[in-house]
């Protein structure tokens, strides 16, 4: 079933229940790796807002939550990556886990990881809810991944189209519809 939102049609991809059970599993996978280490979690806003809010409640770890924000997409097209909220400068010697909503070209995650590496953390890992397509040889792959998805621009559960749809509890493929003739 698809739902209409203004000029867009949303085709369901991942239900709220499917997401919730995978996030709980990810929590177990991640907790098993860090065990008694203190974690510095760095969600990349705004896309990772909803995912990380759910994920942290499945991570019974000693944890500090930092935040950073980058902006890249204009509508459904990737553009230049710009910092909106810089990283904290206190990550030296920390076990850092970066969290993002979706890995596509890897530009965003790569940029954040490069900046964190310059601070010399004790360890650096990445967790993304979604990864689109195959990772090219030598490309950036996440250490923890929720779902691999095919082509198609997705919204919901934090993912947006021009700032909208982040509040949907499930994930859908957005099919923009042509504007009706004036
Ligand atoms: P990358 O830099 O090409 O890997 O793209 C990752 C960033 O672009 C993510 O942090 C998202 O904010 C955004 N993005 C990529 N694909 C989508 C999508 O299908 N829906 C919403 N945001 C997306
Ligand atoms: Mg993002």
mmCIF file with all atom_site columns, N, CA and C and ligand atoms in Angstrom, residues 44-48 70-73 75-76 78-79 81 100-110 130 132 149 152-156 158-161 166, ligand 1:
data_model
loop_
_atom_site.group_PDB
_atom_site.id
_atom_site.type_symbol
_atom_site.label_atom_id
_atom_site.label_alt_id
_atom_site.label_comp_id
_atom_site.label_asym_id
_atom_site.label_entity_id
_atom_site.label_seq_id
_atom_site.pdbx_PDB_ins_code
_atom_site.Cartn_x
_atom_site.Cartn_y
_atom_site.Cartn_z
_atom_site.occupancy
_atom_site.B_iso_or_equiv
_atom_site.pdbx_formal_charge
_atom_site.auth_seq_id
_atom_site.auth_comp_id
_atom_site.auth_asym_id
_atom_site.auth_atom_id
_atom_site.pdbx_PDB_model_num
ATOM   1   N N   . UNK A 1 44  ? 25.258 11.648 13.784 1.00 0.00 ? 44  UNK A N   1
ATOM   2   C CA  . UNK A 1 44  ? 25.328 12.726 12.791 1.00 0.00 ? 44  UNK A CA  1
ATOM   3   C C   . UNK A 1 44  ? 23.901 13.238 12.574 1.00 0.00 ? 44  UNK A C   1
ATOM   4   N N   . UNK A 1 45  ? 23.676 14.441 13.012 1.00 0.00 ? 45  UNK A N   1
ATOM   5   C CA  . UNK A 1 45  ? 22.338 15.042 12.896 1.00 0.00 ? 45  UNK A CA  1
ATOM   6   C C   . UNK A 1 45  ? 22.146 15.629 11.515 1.00 0.00 ? 45  UNK A C   1
ATOM   7   N N   . UNK A 1 46  ? 20.926 15.807 11.036 1.00 0.00 ? 46  UNK A N   1
ATOM   8   C CA  . UNK A 1 46  ? 19.728 15.488 11.798 1.00 0.00 ? 46  UNK A CA  1
ATOM   9   C C   . UNK A 1 46  ? 19.234 14.055 11.498 1.00 0.00 ? 46  UNK A C   1
ATOM   10  N N   . UNK A 1 47  ? 19.771 13.437 10.457 1.00 0.00 ? 47  UNK A N   1
ATOM   11  C CA  . UNK A 1 47  ? 19.243 12.151 9.994  1.00 0.00 ? 47  UNK A CA  1
ATOM   12  C C   . UNK A 1 47  ? 19.290 11.055 11.036 1.00 0.00 ? 47  UNK A C   1
ATOM   13  N N   . UNK A 1 48  ? 20.337 11.040 11.893 1.00 0.00 ? 48  UNK A N   1
ATOM   14  C CA  . UNK A 1 48  ? 20.513 9.949  12.853 1.00 0.00 ? 48  UNK A CA  1
ATOM   15  C C   . UNK A 1 48  ? 19.768 10.184 14.160 1.00 0.00 ? 48  UNK A C   1
ATOM   16  N N   . UNK A 1 70  ? 25.903 17.636 9.794  1.00 0.00 ? 70  UNK A N   1
ATOM   17  C CA  . UNK A 1 70  ? 26.374 17.962 8.449  1.00 0.00 ? 70  UNK A CA  1
ATOM   18  C C   . UNK A 1 70  ? 25.180 18.059 7.541  1.00 0.00 ? 70  UNK A C   1
ATOM   19  N N   . UNK A 1 71  ? 25.364 18.790 6.474  1.00 0.00 ? 71  UNK A N   1
ATOM   20  C CA  . UNK A 1 71  ? 24.270 18.920 5.533  1.00 0.00 ? 71  UNK A CA  1
ATOM   21  C C   . UNK A 1 71  ? 24.817 18.630 4.140  1.00 0.00 ? 71  UNK A C   1
ATOM   22  N N   . UNK A 1 72  ? 24.135 17.783 3.377  1.00 0.00 ? 72  UNK A N   1
ATOM   23  C CA  . UNK A 1 72  ? 24.643 17.524 2.026  1.00 0.00 ? 72  UNK A CA  1
ATOM   24  C C   . UNK A 1 72  ? 23.549 17.517 0.962  1.00 0.00 ? 72  UNK A C   1
ATOM   25  N N   . UNK A 1 73  ? 22.398 16.892 1.263  1.00 0.00 ? 73  UNK A N   1
ATOM   26  C CA  . UNK A 1 73  ? 21.405 16.718 0.198  1.00 0.00 ? 73  UNK A CA  1
ATOM   27  C C   . UNK A 1 73  ? 20.568 17.969 -0.057 1.00 0.00 ? 73  UNK A C   1
ATOM   28  N N   . UNK A 1 75  ? 17.079 18.262 -1.782 1.00 0.00 ? 75  UNK A N   1
ATOM   29  C CA  . UNK A 1 75  ? 16.050 17.377 -2.331 1.00 0.00 ? 75  UNK A CA  1
ATOM   30  C C   . UNK A 1 75  ? 16.584 15.958 -2.347 1.00 0.00 ? 75  UNK A C   1
ATOM   31  N N   . UNK A 1 76  ? 16.565 15.316 -3.517 1.00 0.00 ? 76  UNK A N   1
ATOM   32  C CA  . UNK A 1 76  ? 17.067 13.936 -3.600 1.00 0.00 ? 76  UNK A CA  1
ATOM   33  C C   . UNK A 1 76  ? 18.476 13.889 -4.200 1.00 0.00 ? 76  UNK A C   1
ATOM   34  N N   . UNK A 1 78  ? 22.614 14.564 -3.999 1.00 0.00 ? 78  UNK A N   1
ATOM   35  C CA  . UNK A 1 78  ? 23.722 14.867 -3.100 1.00 0.00 ? 78  UNK A CA  1
ATOM   36  C C   . UNK A 1 78  ? 24.454 16.128 -3.549 1.00 0.00 ? 78  UNK A C   1
ATOM   37  N N   . UNK A 1 79  ? 24.886 16.941 -2.619 1.00 0.00 ? 79  UNK A N   1
ATOM   38  C CA  . UNK A 1 79  ? 25.646 18.149 -2.944 1.00 0.00 ? 79  UNK A CA  1
ATOM   39  C C   . UNK A 1 79  ? 26.901 18.216 -2.102 1.00 0.00 ? 79  UNK A C   1
ATOM   40  N N   . UNK A 1 81  ? 29.249 18.698 1.056  1.00 0.00 ? 81  UNK A N   1
ATOM   41  C CA  . UNK A 1 81  ? 29.017 18.415 2.473  1.00 0.00 ? 81  UNK A CA  1
ATOM   42  C C   . UNK A 1 81  ? 29.525 19.591 3.307  1.00 0.00 ? 81  UNK A C   1
ATOM   43  N N   . UNK A 1 100 ? 25.027 7.044  11.851 1.00 0.00 ? 100 UNK A N   1
ATOM   44  C CA  . UNK A 1 100 ? 24.325 7.814  10.829 1.00 0.00 ? 100 UNK A CA  1
ATOM   45  C C   . UNK A 1 100 ? 23.103 7.041  10.326 1.00 0.00 ? 100 UNK A C   1
ATOM   46  N N   . UNK A 1 101 ? 22.257 7.758  9.597  1.00 0.00 ? 101 UNK A N   1
ATOM   47  C CA  . UNK A 1 101 ? 21.028 7.137  9.115  1.00 0.00 ? 101 UNK A CA  1
ATOM   48  C C   . UNK A 1 101 ? 21.299 6.246  7.907  1.00 0.00 ? 101 UNK A C   1
ATOM   49  N N   . UNK A 1 102 ? 22.027 6.769  6.901  1.00 0.00 ? 102 UNK A N   1
ATOM   50  C CA  . UNK A 1 102 ? 22.219 6.011  5.664  1.00 0.00 ? 102 UNK A CA  1
ATOM   51  C C   . UNK A 1 102 ? 23.598 6.281  5.080  1.00 0.00 ? 102 UNK A C   1
ATOM   52  N N   . UNK A 1 103 ? 24.198 5.221  4.570  1.00 0.00 ? 103 UNK A N   1
ATOM   53  C CA  . UNK A 1 103 ? 25.491 5.308  3.894  1.00 0.00 ? 103 UNK A CA  1
ATOM   54  C C   . UNK A 1 103 ? 25.228 5.162  2.400  1.00 0.00 ? 103 UNK A C   1
ATOM   55  N N   . UNK A 1 104 ? 25.625 6.187  1.649  1.00 0.00 ? 104 UNK A N   1
ATOM   56  C CA  . UNK A 1 104 ? 25.401 6.121  0.200  1.00 0.00 ? 104 UNK A CA  1
ATOM   57  C C   . UNK A 1 104 ? 26.757 6.203  -0.486 1.00 0.00 ? 104 UNK A C   1
ATOM   58  N N   . UNK A 1 105 ? 27.241 7.406  -0.817 1.00 0.00 ? 105 UNK A N   1
ATOM   59  C CA  . UNK A 1 105 ? 28.562 7.518  -1.428 1.00 0.00 ? 105 UNK A CA  1
ATOM   60  C C   . UNK A 1 105 ? 29.666 7.374  -0.377 1.00 0.00 ? 105 UNK A C   1
ATOM   61  N N   . UNK A 1 106 ? 29.325 7.559  0.886  1.00 0.00 ? 106 UNK A N   1
ATOM   62  C CA  . UNK A 1 106 ? 30.326 7.491  1.946  1.00 0.00 ? 106 UNK A CA  1
ATOM   63  C C   . UNK A 1 106 ? 30.996 8.827  2.223  1.00 0.00 ? 106 UNK A C   1
ATOM   64  N N   . UNK A 1 107 ? 30.609 9.852  1.479  1.00 0.00 ? 107 UNK A N   1
ATOM   65  C CA  . UNK A 1 107 ? 31.210 11.187 1.671  1.00 0.00 ? 107 UNK A CA  1
ATOM   66  C C   . UNK A 1 107 ? 31.023 11.723 3.090  1.00 0.00 ? 107 UNK A C   1
ATOM   67  N N   . UNK A 1 108 ? 29.780 11.613 3.569  1.00 0.00 ? 108 UNK A N   1
ATOM   68  C CA  . UNK A 1 108 ? 29.456 12.186 4.888  1.00 0.00 ? 108 UNK A CA  1
ATOM   69  C C   . UNK A 1 108 ? 30.209 11.452 5.993  1.00 0.00 ? 108 UNK A C   1
ATOM   70  N N   . UNK A 1 109 ? 30.062 10.125 6.013  1.00 0.00 ? 109 UNK A N   1
ATOM   71  C CA  . UNK A 1 109 ? 30.707 9.333  7.064  1.00 0.00 ? 109 UNK A CA  1
ATOM   72  C C   . UNK A 1 109 ? 32.225 9.464  6.968  1.00 0.00 ? 109 UNK A C   1
ATOM   73  N N   . UNK A 1 110 ? 32.748 9.481  5.727  1.00 0.00 ? 110 UNK A N   1
ATOM   74  C CA  . UNK A 1 110 ? 34.194 9.617  5.516  1.00 0.00 ? 110 UNK A CA  1
ATOM   75  C C   . UNK A 1 110 ? 34.708 10.926 6.087  1.00 0.00 ? 110 UNK A C   1
ATOM   76  N N   . UNK A 1 130 ? 21.027 2.169  7.424  1.00 0.00 ? 130 UNK A N   1
ATOM   77  C CA  . UNK A 1 130 ? 20.841 1.706  6.052  1.00 0.00 ? 130 UNK A CA  1
ATOM   78  C C   . UNK A 1 130 ? 22.112 1.884  5.241  1.00 0.00 ? 130 UNK A C   1
ATOM   79  N N   . UNK A 1 132 ? 23.042 1.850  1.022  1.00 0.00 ? 132 UNK A N   1
ATOM   80  C CA  . UNK A 1 132 ? 22.425 1.725  -0.303 1.00 0.00 ? 132 UNK A CA  1
ATOM   81  C C   . UNK A 1 132 ? 23.393 1.141  -1.312 1.00 0.00 ? 132 UNK A C   1
ATOM   82  N N   . UNK A 1 149 ? 19.878 -1.688 1.429  1.00 0.00 ? 149 UNK A N   1
ATOM   83  C CA  . UNK A 1 149 ? 18.710 -1.417 0.577  1.00 0.00 ? 149 UNK A CA  1
ATOM   84  C C   . UNK A 1 149 ? 19.154 -1.167 -0.867 1.00 0.00 ? 149 UNK A C   1
ATOM   85  N N   . UNK A 1 152 ? 16.830 4.057  -4.737 1.00 0.00 ? 152 UNK A N   1
ATOM   86  C CA  . UNK A 1 152 ? 15.565 4.715  -4.387 1.00 0.00 ? 152 UNK A CA  1
ATOM   87  C C   . UNK A 1 152 ? 15.790 5.613  -3.196 1.00 0.00 ? 152 UNK A C   1
ATOM   88  N N   . UNK A 1 153 ? 15.238 6.807  -3.247 1.00 0.00 ? 153 UNK A N   1
ATOM   89  C CA  . UNK A 1 153 ? 15.398 7.770  -2.161 1.00 0.00 ? 153 UNK A CA  1
ATOM   90  C C   . UNK A 1 153 ? 14.404 7.418  -1.057 1.00 0.00 ? 153 UNK A C   1
ATOM   91  N N   . UNK A 1 154 ? 14.905 7.310  0.182  1.00 0.00 ? 154 UNK A N   1
ATOM   92  C CA  . UNK A 1 154 ? 14.037 6.862  1.273  1.00 0.00 ? 154 UNK A CA  1
ATOM   93  C C   . UNK A 1 154 ? 13.817 7.962  2.310  1.00 0.00 ? 154 UNK A C   1
ATOM   94  N N   . UNK A 1 155 ? 12.653 7.897  2.938  1.00 0.00 ? 155 UNK A N   1
ATOM   95  C CA  . UNK A 1 155 ? 12.310 8.879  3.982  1.00 0.00 ? 155 UNK A CA  1
ATOM   96  C C   . UNK A 1 155 ? 11.671 8.154  5.164  1.00 0.00 ? 155 UNK A C   1
ATOM   97  N N   . UNK A 1 156 ? 11.614 8.876  6.288  1.00 0.00 ? 156 UNK A N   1
ATOM   98  C CA  . UNK A 1 156 ? 10.997 8.341  7.503  1.00 0.00 ? 156 UNK A CA  1
ATOM   99  C C   . UNK A 1 156 ? 12.040 7.890  8.497  1.00 0.00 ? 156 UNK A C   1
ATOM   100 N N   . UNK A 1 158 ? 13.609 9.464  10.716 1.00 0.00 ? 158 UNK A N   1
ATOM   101 C CA  . UNK A 1 158 ? 14.738 10.405 10.764 1.00 0.00 ? 158 UNK A CA  1
ATOM   102 C C   . UNK A 1 158 ? 15.196 10.881 9.403  1.00 0.00 ? 158 UNK A C   1
ATOM   103 N N   . UNK A 1 159 ? 14.957 10.069 8.366  1.00 0.00 ? 159 UNK A N   1
ATOM   104 C CA  . UNK A 1 159 ? 15.413 10.457 7.015  1.00 0.00 ? 159 UNK A CA  1
ATOM   105 C C   . UNK A 1 159 ? 14.417 11.433 6.396  1.00 0.00 ? 159 UNK A C   1
ATOM   106 N N   . UNK A 1 160 ? 14.951 12.435 5.717  1.00 0.00 ? 160 UNK A N   1
ATOM   107 C CA  . UNK A 1 160 ? 14.086 13.503 5.231  1.00 0.00 ? 160 UNK A CA  1
ATOM   108 C C   . UNK A 1 160 ? 14.171 13.720 3.730  1.00 0.00 ? 160 UNK A C   1
ATOM   109 N N   . UNK A 1 161 ? 13.177 14.425 3.229  1.00 0.00 ? 161 UNK A N   1
ATOM   110 C CA  . UNK A 1 161 ? 13.246 15.031 1.900  1.00 0.00 ? 161 UNK A CA  1
ATOM   111 C C   . UNK A 1 161 ? 12.990 16.508 2.146  1.00 0.00 ? 161 UNK A C   1
ATOM   112 N N   . UNK A 1 166 ? 10.671 13.231 8.530  1.00 0.00 ? 166 UNK A N   1
ATOM   113 C CA  . UNK A 1 166 ? 11.524 12.608 9.559  1.00 0.00 ? 166 UNK A CA  1
ATOM   114 C C   . UNK A 1 166 ? 10.700 11.919 10.640 1.00 0.00 ? 166 UNK A C   1
HETATM 115 P P1  . LIG B 2 .   ? 26.599 10.000 1.460  1.00 0.00 ? 1   LIG B P1  1
HETATM 116 O O1  . LIG B 2 .   ? 27.420 11.138 2.003  1.00 0.00 ? 1   LIG B O1  1
HETATM 117 O O2  . LIG B 2 .   ? 26.466 10.017 -0.032 1.00 0.00 ? 1   LIG B O2  1
HETATM 118 O O3  . LIG B 2 .   ? 27.035 8.642  1.978  1.00 0.00 ? 1   LIG B O3  1
HETATM 119 O O4  . LIG B 2 .   ? 25.120 10.237 1.930  1.00 0.00 ? 1   LIG B O4  1
HETATM 120 C C1  . LIG B 2 .   ? 24.790 10.108 3.270  1.00 0.00 ? 1   LIG B C1  1
HETATM 121 C C2  . LIG B 2 .   ? 23.973 11.285 3.784  1.00 0.00 ? 1   LIG B C2  1
HETATM 122 O O5  . LIG B 2 .   ? 23.059 11.790 2.812  1.00 0.00 ? 1   LIG B O5  1
HETATM 123 C C3  . LIG B 2 .   ? 23.151 10.766 4.923  1.00 0.00 ? 1   LIG B C3  1
HETATM 124 O O6  . LIG B 2 .   ? 23.707 11.238 6.138  1.00 0.00 ? 1   LIG B O6  1
HETATM 125 C C4  . LIG B 2 .   ? 21.756 11.306 4.686  1.00 0.00 ? 1   LIG B C4  1
HETATM 126 O O7  . LIG B 2 .   ? 21.556 12.435 5.510  1.00 0.00 ? 1   LIG B O7  1
HETATM 127 C C5  . LIG B 2 .   ? 21.717 11.758 3.256  1.00 0.00 ? 1   LIG B C5  1
HETATM 128 N N1  . LIG B 2 .   ? 20.976 10.794 2.403  1.00 0.00 ? 1   LIG B N1  1
HETATM 129 C C6  . LIG B 2 .   ? 21.498 9.915  1.503  1.00 0.00 ? 1   LIG B C6  1
HETATM 130 N N2  . LIG B 2 .   ? 20.548 9.178  0.921  1.00 0.00 ? 1   LIG B N2  1
HETATM 131 C C7  . LIG B 2 .   ? 19.380 9.582  1.465  1.00 0.00 ? 1   LIG B C7  1
HETATM 132 C C8  . LIG B 2 .   ? 18.011 9.157  1.283  1.00 0.00 ? 1   LIG B C8  1
HETATM 133 O O8  . LIG B 2 .   ? 17.669 8.248  0.499  1.00 0.00 ? 1   LIG B O8  1
HETATM 134 N N3  . LIG B 2 .   ? 17.093 9.807  2.041  1.00 0.00 ? 1   LIG B N3  1
HETATM 135 C C9  . LIG B 2 .   ? 17.402 10.799 2.922  1.00 0.00 ? 1   LIG B C9  1
HETATM 136 N N4  . LIG B 2 .   ? 18.664 11.200 3.135  1.00 0.00 ? 1   LIG B N4  1
HETATM 137 C C10 . LIG B 2 .   ? 19.655 10.611 2.412  1.00 0.00 ? 1   LIG B C10 1
#
